[in-house]
Coordinates of C-alpha atoms (C1' of nucleotides) in Angstrom, one line a residue:
Chain A
M1 CA 93.5 85.9 107.5
I2 CA 91.3 86.2 110.5
F3 CA 93.9 87.8 112.7
S4 CA 96.5 90.3 111.9
K5 CA 100.1 89.2 111.9
S6 CA 100.8 91.1 115.1
C7 CA 97.8 89.3 116.7
E8 CA 99.0 85.9 115.6
Y9 CA 102.5 86.5 117.1
A10 CA 100.7 87.8 120.2
I11 CA 98.7 84.7 120.7
R12 CA 101.7 82.5 120.0
A13 CA 103.8 84.5 122.5
V14 CA 101.2 84.4 125.2
I15 CA 100.8 80.6 124.8
Y16 CA 104.6 80.2 124.9
I17 CA 105.0 82.5 128.0
A18 CA 102.2 80.8 129.7
H19 CA 103.8 77.4 129.2
Q20 CA 107.2 78.6 130.2
S21 CA 106.0 80.4 133.3
R22 CA 104.3 77.4 134.8
N23 CA 107.1 77.2 137.3
G24 CA 107.4 80.9 137.7
K25 CA 110.1 81.1 135.1
K26 CA 110.4 84.4 133.2
V27 CA 111.4 84.5 129.6
S28 CA 113.4 87.1 127.7
I29 CA 112.5 88.7 124.4
R30 CA 115.1 86.5 122.7
E31 CA 113.7 83.4 124.1
V32 CA 110.2 84.2 123.0
A33 CA 111.3 85.1 119.5
Q34 CA 113.2 81.8 119.2
G35 CA 110.4 79.8 120.9
I36 CA 107.6 80.9 118.6
D37 CA 109.8 81.6 115.5
S38 CA 109.0 85.3 115.1
P39 CA 111.2 88.3 114.2
L40 CA 113.0 89.4 117.3
H41 CA 112.4 93.2 117.2
F42 CA 108.9 92.9 116.0
I43 CA 107.9 90.6 118.9
A44 CA 109.7 93.0 121.2
K45 CA 107.3 95.7 120.3
I46 CA 104.3 93.4 120.6
L47 CA 105.4 92.2 124.1
Q48 CA 105.9 95.8 125.1
Y49 CA 102.4 96.6 124.0
L50 CA 100.8 93.6 125.6
S51 CA 102.6 94.4 128.8
K52 CA 101.3 98.0 128.8
R53 CA 97.8 96.6 128.1
N54 CA 98.3 94.3 131.1
I55 CA 97.8 91.2 129.1
I56 CA 101.3 90.0 130.2
Q57 CA 103.7 91.1 132.9
S58 CA 107.3 92.0 132.9
T59 CA 110.3 93.0 134.9
K60 CA 113.5 94.7 133.9
G61 CA 117.0 93.9 134.7
P62 CA 118.9 90.6 135.4
N63 CA 116.5 87.6 135.9
G64 CA 113.8 89.9 134.5
G65 CA 111.6 89.0 131.5
F66 CA 108.0 88.4 130.7
Y67 CA 105.6 86.2 132.7
L68 CA 102.0 85.9 133.6
D69 CA 100.6 86.5 137.0
K70 CA 97.6 84.8 138.4
R71 CA 95.1 87.3 137.2
A72 CA 96.7 87.2 133.7
M73 CA 96.4 83.4 133.6
K74 CA 92.7 83.7 134.1
Q75 CA 92.3 85.7 130.9
T76 CA 91.1 84.2 127.7
L77 CA 92.5 84.3 124.2
E78 CA 89.6 86.7 123.4
D79 CA 91.3 89.3 125.6
V80 CA 94.5 88.9 123.7
V81 CA 92.7 89.3 120.4
I82 CA 90.8 92.3 121.5
A83 CA 94.0 93.9 122.8
M84 CA 95.6 93.5 119.4
D85 CA 92.9 93.7 116.8
G86 CA 90.0 95.3 118.6
D87 CA 86.6 93.7 118.3
Q88 CA 86.0 94.0 114.5
V89 CA 86.8 90.3 114.4
F90 CA 83.6 89.6 116.3
E91 CA 81.6 92.7 115.4
G92 CA 82.5 93.9 111.9
C93 CA 80.4 93.2 108.8
A94 CA 81.9 90.6 106.5
L95 CA 81.3 92.9 103.6
G96 CA 82.7 95.9 105.3
L97 CA 79.4 97.8 105.3
R98 CA 79.0 100.5 108.0
Y99 CA 75.3 100.4 108.0
C100 CA 75.1 96.6 108.4
S101 CA 73.3 95.7 111.7
E102 CA 70.5 93.5 113.1
S103 CA 67.9 95.9 111.9
R104 CA 69.6 96.5 108.5
P105 CA 71.5 93.3 107.8
C106 CA 73.7 92.8 104.7
P107 CA 73.0 89.8 102.5
L108 CA 75.6 87.7 104.4
H109 CA 74.7 88.9 107.9
E110 CA 73.0 86.0 109.3
E111 CA 75.5 83.5 108.1
F112 CA 78.4 85.4 109.4
K113 CA 76.8 86.3 112.7
Q114 CA 77.0 82.6 113.5
I115 CA 80.6 82.3 112.4
R116 CA 81.7 85.3 114.4
E117 CA 79.9 83.9 117.4
Q118 CA 81.6 80.7 117.0
I119 CA 85.0 82.5 116.8
R120 CA 84.2 84.4 119.9
Y121 CA 83.0 81.3 121.8
S122 CA 86.1 79.4 120.9
L123 CA 88.5 82.1 122.1
Q124 CA 86.4 82.8 125.2
S125 CA 86.5 79.2 126.3
T126 CA 90.2 78.9 126.0
T127 CA 91.9 80.4 129.0
I128 CA 95.6 81.2 129.1
A129 CA 96.1 78.9 132.1
Q130 CA 95.2 75.9 130.0
F131 CA 98.4 76.5 128.0
A132 CA 100.5 76.5 131.1
E133 CA 99.8 72.9 131.8
E134 CA 102.5 70.4 131.2
D135 CA 101.8 69.1 127.7
A136 CA 99.0 71.5 126.9
H137 CA 100.8 72.0 123.5
K138 CA 102.7 68.9 122.7
P139 CA 103.0 70.1 119.1
I140 CA 105.4 72.9 120.1
L141 CA 105.0 76.2 118.5
K142 CA 108.6 76.5 117.2
R143 CA 109.2 75.5 113.6
Chain B
M1 CA 88.7 91.2 108.9
I2 CA 88.0 87.9 107.3
F3 CA 88.4 89.2 103.8
S4 CA 90.7 91.8 102.2
K5 CA 89.1 95.1 101.3
S6 CA 89.4 94.1 97.6
C7 CA 87.5 91.0 98.3
E8 CA 84.8 92.8 100.2
Y9 CA 84.3 95.2 97.3
A10 CA 84.4 92.3 94.9
I11 CA 81.6 90.4 96.6
R12 CA 79.6 93.6 96.9
A13 CA 80.1 94.3 93.2
V14 CA 79.2 90.8 92.1
I15 CA 76.0 90.9 94.1
Y16 CA 75.2 94.3 92.7
I17 CA 75.9 93.3 89.1
A18 CA 73.9 90.1 89.6
H19 CA 70.9 92.0 90.8
Q20 CA 71.2 94.6 88.1
S21 CA 71.7 92.1 85.3
R22 CA 68.6 90.2 86.1
N23 CA 67.0 91.7 83.0
G24 CA 70.1 91.5 81.0
K25 CA 71.1 95.0 81.9
K26 CA 74.8 95.9 81.9
V27 CA 76.3 98.2 84.4
S28 CA 79.2 100.7 84.0
I29 CA 82.1 101.0 86.5
R30 CA 80.6 104.4 87.6
E31 CA 77.2 102.7 88.4
V32 CA 78.9 99.9 90.3
A33 CA 81.0 102.3 92.3
Q34 CA 77.9 104.4 93.2
G35 CA 75.8 101.3 93.8
I36 CA 78.1 99.7 96.3
D37 CA 79.7 102.9 97.6
S38 CA 83.3 102.1 96.7
P39 CA 86.2 104.1 95.3
L40 CA 85.7 104.5 91.5
H41 CA 89.2 103.7 90.3
F42 CA 89.8 101.0 92.8
I43 CA 86.6 99.0 91.9
A44 CA 87.6 99.5 88.2
K45 CA 90.7 97.5 88.8
I46 CA 88.9 94.9 90.7
L47 CA 86.2 94.5 88.0
Q48 CA 88.9 94.3 85.4
Y49 CA 90.5 91.5 87.3
L50 CA 87.3 89.7 88.0
S51 CA 86.6 89.9 84.4
K52 CA 89.9 88.4 83.4
R53 CA 89.4 85.6 85.9
N54 CA 86.0 85.1 84.3
I55 CA 84.1 85.6 87.5
I56 CA 82.1 88.3 85.6
Q57 CA 81.7 89.3 82.0
S58 CA 82.2 92.6 80.2
T59 CA 81.9 94.3 76.8
K60 CA 83.5 97.5 75.7
G61 CA 82.0 100.5 73.9
P62 CA 78.6 102.1 74.0
N63 CA 75.9 100.0 75.8
G64 CA 78.8 98.0 77.2
G65 CA 79.5 97.3 80.8
F66 CA 79.7 94.4 83.2
Y67 CA 77.2 91.6 83.5
L68 CA 76.9 87.9 84.4
D69 CA 76.3 85.2 81.9
K70 CA 74.4 82.0 82.7
R71 CA 77.6 80.1 83.7
A72 CA 78.7 83.0 85.9
M73 CA 75.4 83.1 87.6
K74 CA 75.9 79.5 88.7
Q75 CA 79.1 80.3 90.6
T76 CA 79.1 80.7 94.3
L77 CA 80.6 83.3 96.6
E78 CA 83.3 80.8 97.3
D79 CA 84.6 81.3 93.7
V80 CA 84.7 85.1 94.1
V81 CA 86.6 84.8 97.4
I82 CA 89.1 82.4 96.0
A83 CA 89.6 84.6 93.0
M84 CA 90.4 87.5 95.2
D85 CA 92.0 86.2 98.4
G86 CA 93.0 82.6 97.4
D87 CA 92.2 79.8 99.7
Q88 CA 94.0 80.8 102.9
V89 CA 90.7 81.9 104.2
F90 CA 89.7 78.3 104.3
E91 CA 93.1 76.6 104.6
G92 CA 95.5 78.8 106.5
C93 CA 96.4 78.3 110.2
A94 CA 94.8 80.8 112.5
L95 CA 98.2 81.4 114.2
G96 CA 100.0 81.6 110.9
L97 CA 102.1 78.5 111.5
R98 CA 103.4 76.8 108.4
Y99 CA 103.8 73.4 110.0
C100 CA 100.2 73.4 111.3
S101 CA 98.3 70.5 109.8
E102 CA 96.1 67.5 110.6
S103 CA 99.1 65.5 111.6
R104 CA 100.8 68.4 113.5
P105 CA 97.9 70.6 114.7
C106 CA 98.5 73.9 116.4
P107 CA 96.7 74.5 119.7
L108 CA 93.8 76.1 118.0
H109 CA 93.6 73.8 115.1
E110 CA 90.5 71.8 115.9
E111 CA 88.4 74.8 116.9
F112 CA 89.3 76.8 113.8
K113 CA 89.0 73.8 111.4
Q114 CA 85.2 74.0 112.2
I115 CA 85.1 77.7 111.8
R116 CA 86.7 77.6 108.4
E117 CA 84.5 74.8 107.3
Q118 CA 81.5 76.8 108.3
I119 CA 82.9 79.8 106.4
R120 CA 83.4 77.6 103.3
Y121 CA 80.0 76.0 103.6
S122 CA 78.3 79.4 103.9
L123 CA 80.1 80.7 100.8
Q124 CA 79.5 77.5 98.8
S125 CA 75.8 77.4 99.5
T126 CA 75.3 81.0 98.3
T127 CA 75.0 81.1 94.6
I128 CA 75.3 84.3 92.6
A129 CA 72.0 83.7 91.0
Q130 CA 70.2 84.1 94.3
F131 CA 71.2 87.8 94.4
A132 CA 69.7 88.3 90.9
E133 CA 66.2 87.6 92.3
E134 CA 63.9 90.5 92.7
D135 CA 64.2 91.4 96.3
A136 CA 67.1 89.1 97.1
H137 CA 68.7 92.1 98.9
K138 CA 66.0 94.4 100.1
P139 CA 68.6 96.0 102.3
I140 CA 70.4 97.5 99.3
L141 CA 74.1 97.6 99.4
K142 CA 74.5 101.3 98.9
R143 CA 75.0 103.5 102.0
Chain C
dT1 C1' 84.3 107.2 59.1
dA2 C1' 84.3 110.4 63.0
dA3 C1' 82.8 110.9 67.5
dA4 C1' 81.5 109.1 71.7
dT5 C1' 81.4 105.5 75.2
dA6 C1' 83.1 102.1 77.9
dA7 C1' 86.5 98.8 79.6
dA8 C1' 91.6 97.4 79.6
dG9 C1' 96.1 98.4 80.7
dG10 C1' 100.1 100.8 82.7
dA11 C1' 102.2 103.5 86.0
dG12 C1' 102.1 105.8 89.9
dT13 C1' 100.9 107.6 95.1
dT14 C1' 99.3 107.1 99.8
dT15 C1' 98.4 104.6 103.8
dT16 C1' 98.9 100.8 106.8
dT17 C1' 101.2 96.9 108.4
dT18 C1' 105.2 94.6 109.3
dA19 C1' 109.8 94.8 110.7
dT20 C1' 114.5 96.8 112.2
dC21 C1' 117.8 99.4 114.7
dT22 C1' 119.5 102.5 118.4
dT23 C1' 119.2 104.7 122.8
dT24 C1' 117.4 105.1 127.4
dT25 C1' 115.7 103.4 131.8
dT26 C1' 115.3 100.0 135.3
dT27 C1' 117.1 96.5 138.2
dA28 C1' 120.0 93.0 140.2
dT29 C1' 124.5 91.7 141.9
dG30 C1' 129.5 91.5 142.5
Chain D
dC1 C1' 129.0 102.1 143.1
dA2 C1' 130.1 99.8 138.6
dT3 C1' 128.7 96.6 135.5
dA4 C1' 125.7 93.7 133.2
dA5 C1' 121.2 92.2 132.0
dA6 C1' 116.9 93.1 130.6
dA7 C1' 112.7 95.7 129.0
dA8 C1' 110.9 100.5 127.4
dA9 C1' 111.0 103.9 124.2
dG10 C1' 111.8 106.4 119.9
dA11 C1' 112.8 106.7 115.3
dT12 C1' 113.1 104.6 110.9
dA13 C1' 112.7 101.4 107.0
dA14 C1' 110.6 98.0 104.0
dA15 C1' 106.8 95.6 102.1
dA16 C1' 102.0 95.1 101.2
dA17 C1' 97.5 96.9 100.6
dA18 C1' 94.5 100.4 99.2
dC19 C1' 93.7 103.8 96.1
dT20 C1' 94.4 107.2 91.9
dC21 C1' 95.3 108.9 87.3
dC22 C1' 96.4 108.7 82.5
dT23 C1' 96.6 106.4 78.2
dT24 C1' 95.1 102.8 74.9
dT25 C1' 91.9 99.7 72.8
dA26 C1' 87.5 98.1 71.4
dT27 C1' 82.8 99.0 70.1
dT28 C1' 78.7 101.4 68.8
dT29 C1' 76.2 104.6 66.2
dA30 C1' 75.2 108.9 63.8

DNA sequence: TAAATAAAGGAGTTTTTTATCTTTTTTATG
DNA sequence: CATAAAAAAGATAAAAAACTCCTTTATTTA
């Protein structure tokens, strides 16, 4: 698995919220959980964390919920991934070797450097805003 | 992390054993653990498992240890990874969605299909035998 | 054949990740 | 201001992954 479960849920949630908030609509924890088919209480924690990290926004009380402001819409999936899993996805050695680096590469270094770069590139070039567009995700996330 | 810790150790161990067994030398658990800087008892379990799965060979008793026969040398790193982590590394959806497939792709499907293919290709094109060669891994695994 | 060596096997423990439940705080509105 | 709606916070719990220890079995060799 490239991303942790938390990170997978986070990405799915951000995509869902982006899509739902295209008309300024806010969504509750319950809606997110149903919309992306994730455990209610677990996604609650994740949303709370993403909110604290300013990846998403939230307001309490009636008509409150989670949404994305303009600034947040400009972020990329890379930001979400880094918030959740840090940058070992892009930086870490495939063999888990601490010493591994450009100057002292492990046997798989060159191969995986490319792979990591491609992962980073893919995530960098996908902005959250793209998911807000009308049928940006015809294949809906749920089920 | 692309691979599990067990898988990382497994790859490192196989590379190490391949290199050591280039003159028919067998290596003990202790040697492997030191050689690749891994927990002794943990790598013992992994080697045991790899041996049962016929990824590596072993003999008991004095002068025994782990080694690789001709057939094993012809395997690729893909075989090692599949033995340890199964094929979700190559097959699974980046967002952990069960429904995700060619006919019903998730929003990141196409991007990650390429990434997974590249991972598979890299591992397929790296045979164990390559690591047996004299300075196939100048940057030694240890430390 | 006894002793030593080395892996195999079985049975834990610890740590991390994933998941749940309950209480508190904030906010809107009748 | 009372009530309800919603997220924030805190405290556990369950499951999985990582890691350890002890006993058994197989093999060599003196």
